[in-house]
Amino acid sequence: MVSKEILTKVQSLISTSHIFVASKSYCPYCKATLDTLKTLGAKANIVQLNQVDDGEEIQDALYEITGQRTVPNVFIDGKHIGGNSDLQALKSSGELQTLLKL
């Protein structure tokens, strides 16, 4: 069970960020997601879960909120997008650029 404090912290990160990405620095899918966003000129609020003390708890909270355990875990304007394959599919369809307001 995730603490109320961590759940509140994660919900705040999601709701106050235009783009929020929960990532891990060694993950190739996370790197692909971050590279895609950077290429499009999008600025994301990124939390590298393996580099923060409460990373495991944040990942547990994200799982509680979204049902997704894996990273990257991407949100745009508070809406859960999913992982890298979801982001790349949105990019291919042109929808990502619309969501990013680019």
C-alpha positions as CSV (number, residue, x, y, z in Angstrom):
1,M,0.0,0.0,0.0
2,V,1.4,3.4,-1.0
3,S,1.5,6.1,1.6
4,K,-0.9,9.1,1.2
5,E,2.0,11.4,1.0
6,I,3.6,9.7,-1.9
7,L,0.3,9.3,-3.7
8,T,-0.4,13.1,-3.2
9,K,3.2,13.9,-4.5
10,V,2.7,11.8,-7.6
11,Q,-0.8,13.2,-8.3
12,S,0.7,16.7,-7.9
13,L,3.6,15.9,-10.4
14,I,1.0,14.7,-12.9
15,S,-1.4,17.6,-12.5
16,T,1.1,20.4,-12.4
17,S,3.3,19.3,-15.3
18,H,2.4,19.8,-19.0
19,I,4.4,16.6,-19.6
20,F,5.4,14.3,-16.8
21,V,7.6,11.2,-17.4
22,A,8.6,8.6,-14.8
23,S,11.7,7.1,-16.2
24,K,14.8,5.1,-15.3
25,S,18.2,6.3,-16.5
26,Y,19.3,2.9,-17.8
27,C,16.1,2.0,-19.6
28,P,16.4,2.1,-23.5
29,Y,12.6,2.7,-23.9
30,C,12.8,5.6,-21.5
31,K,15.7,7.0,-23.5
32,A,13.7,6.6,-26.7
33,T,10.7,8.5,-25.2
34,L,12.9,11.3,-23.9
35,D,14.7,11.6,-27.2
36,T,11.4,11.8,-29.0
37,L,10.1,14.5,-26.7
38,K,13.4,16.4,-27.0
39,T,13.4,16.2,-30.8
40,L,9.9,17.7,-30.9
41,G,11.0,20.5,-28.6
42,A,8.9,19.4,-25.7
43,K,10.0,20.1,-22.2
44,A,9.1,17.4,-19.7
45,N,9.2,17.1,-16.0
46,I,11.2,13.9,-15.7
47,V,11.7,11.9,-12.6
48,Q,14.5,9.2,-12.9
49,L,13.0,6.7,-10.4
50,N,16.4,4.9,-10.0
51,Q,18.0,8.2,-8.9
52,V,15.6,9.4,-6.2
53,D,15.2,8.0,-2.7
54,D,11.5,7.4,-3.1
55,G,11.6,6.1,-6.6
56,E,10.2,2.6,-5.8
57,E,7.3,4.2,-3.9
58,I,6.6,6.6,-6.8
59,Q,6.6,3.6,-9.1
60,D,4.2,1.8,-6.8
61,A,1.9,4.9,-6.7
62,L,2.0,5.2,-10.5
63,Y,0.9,1.5,-10.7
64,E,-1.9,2.2,-8.3
65,I,-3.0,5.2,-10.4
66,T,-2.6,3.8,-13.9
67,G,-2.3,0.0,-13.6
68,Q,1.0,0.3,-15.4
69,R,4.1,-0.9,-13.6
70,T,6.7,-0.3,-16.4
71,V,8.6,2.8,-17.4
72,P,8.5,5.1,-19.1
73,N,5.2,6.2,-17.7
74,V,4.1,9.3,-19.7
75,F,1.4,11.9,-18.9
76,I,0.4,14.9,-21.0
77,D,-1.8,17.5,-19.4
78,G,-2.7,15.1,-16.6
79,K,-3.8,12.4,-19.1
80,H,-2.1,9.0,-18.9
81,I,-0.5,8.3,-22.3
82,G,1.2,5.0,-21.4
83,G,4.7,3.9,-22.3
84,N,7.2,4.3,-25.2
85,S,5.2,2.3,-27.7
86,D,2.1,4.3,-27.0
87,L,4.0,7.6,-27.4
88,Q,5.6,6.5,-30.6
89,A,2.2,5.4,-32.0
90,L,0.9,8.9,-31.2
91,K,3.9,10.5,-32.9
92,S,3.4,8.3,-36.0
93,S,-0.3,9.3,-36.3
94,G,0.5,13.0,-35.7
95,E,-1.6,13.1,-32.6
96,L,1.4,13.6,-30.3
97,Q,2.2,17.0,-31.8
98,T,-1.4,18.0,-31.3
99,L,-1.3,16.9,-27.6
100,L,2.0,18.7,-27.1
101,K,0.5,21.8,-28.7
102,L,3.5,22.2,-31.0
